[in-house]
Amino acid sequence: MYDTISHADTEALAYEVLAPGGVLVIVLPDLIPAELKKEGDNKKIVQAMGNVHIPHNRHVGAELYAHLTEWLQTGKVVVCLCAA
């Protein structure tokens, strides 16, 4: 799951609905309350940072944007509009 907002409330909501063994990608620091993180739930949190417009990342941006429509259509990338 990818939380592109990454505020305390959206991170907590995303973490709660994340399946055991799932990965939550956030774009800001981890603000998920410790009491939600259960021992053995095997949930992973990853903070993503990147800019496809800087020269050494342009190839990543070009590849991403070249395939994004296809990935959305096939479900490889899923948009979740969650109201917190």
Coordinates of C-alpha atoms in Angstrom, one line a residue:
M1 CA 0.0 0.0 0.0
Y2 CA 1.3 3.5 -0.8
D3 CA 0.2 6.4 1.4
T4 CA 1.0 9.5 -0.7
I5 CA -0.4 11.8 1.9
S6 CA 1.4 10.4 4.9
H7 CA -0.1 12.4 7.7
A8 CA -0.6 10.8 11.1
D9 CA -4.2 9.8 10.5
T10 CA -3.7 8.4 7.0
E11 CA -0.7 6.4 8.0
A12 CA -2.6 4.9 11.0
L13 CA -5.6 4.1 8.8
A14 CA -3.3 2.5 6.1
Y15 CA -1.4 0.5 8.6
E16 CA -4.6 -0.8 10.2
V17 CA -6.0 -2.1 6.9
L18 CA -2.7 -3.5 5.7
A19 CA -2.7 -7.2 5.4
P20 CA -0.3 -9.2 7.6
G21 CA 3.0 -9.4 5.7
G22 CA 2.1 -6.3 3.7
V23 CA 4.3 -3.3 3.0
L24 CA 3.2 0.3 3.6
V25 CA 5.1 2.9 1.6
I26 CA 5.0 6.4 3.1
V27 CA 6.5 9.7 1.9
L28 CA 6.9 11.4 5.3
P29 CA 8.3 10.2 8.6
D30 CA 6.5 7.3 10.3
L31 CA 3.8 8.7 12.6
I32 CA 2.0 5.5 13.3
P33 CA 1.2 5.0 17.0
A34 CA 3.2 2.3 18.6
E35 CA 0.1 0.6 20.0
L36 CA -1.1 -0.2 16.4
K37 CA 2.1 -2.1 15.7
K38 CA 1.6 -5.6 16.9
E39 CA 4.4 -8.0 17.5
G40 CA 4.3 -10.7 14.8
D41 CA 2.0 -8.9 12.4
N42 CA 4.9 -8.9 9.9
K43 CA 3.9 -5.5 8.5
K44 CA 6.7 -3.5 6.9
I45 CA 6.9 0.3 6.7
V46 CA 9.1 1.9 4.0
Q47 CA 9.7 5.6 3.5
A48 CA 10.0 6.6 -0.1
M49 CA 11.9 9.6 -1.3
G50 CA 12.7 10.6 -4.8
N51 CA 12.4 13.2 -7.5
V52 CA 12.1 12.1 -11.1
H53 CA 13.1 15.5 -12.4
I54 CA 16.7 15.6 -11.2
P55 CA 19.2 14.4 -13.9
H56 CA 20.3 11.1 -12.4
N57 CA 16.6 10.0 -11.8
R58 CA 15.1 11.1 -15.2
H59 CA 15.4 7.5 -16.6
V60 CA 13.2 6.3 -13.6
G61 CA 10.6 9.0 -14.3
A62 CA 10.6 8.2 -18.0
E63 CA 10.1 4.5 -17.3
L64 CA 7.4 5.2 -14.7
Y65 CA 5.4 7.6 -16.8
A66 CA 5.7 5.4 -19.9
H67 CA 4.0 2.5 -18.1
L68 CA 1.8 4.2 -15.6
T69 CA -1.4 4.1 -17.6
E70 CA -1.0 0.4 -18.4
W71 CA -0.2 -0.3 -14.7
L72 CA -3.3 1.5 -13.6
Q73 CA -5.5 -0.3 -16.2
T74 CA -4.2 -3.7 -15.3
G75 CA -4.3 -3.2 -11.5
K76 CA -0.5 -3.4 -11.1
V77 CA -0.9 0.0 -9.5
V78 CA -4.1 0.7 -7.6
V79 CA -5.3 4.2 -6.4
C80 CA -7.0 4.3 -3.0
L81 CA -8.8 7.5 -2.3
C82 CA -9.2 7.2 1.5
A83 CA -10.8 9.9 3.6
A84 CA -9.4 10.0 7.1

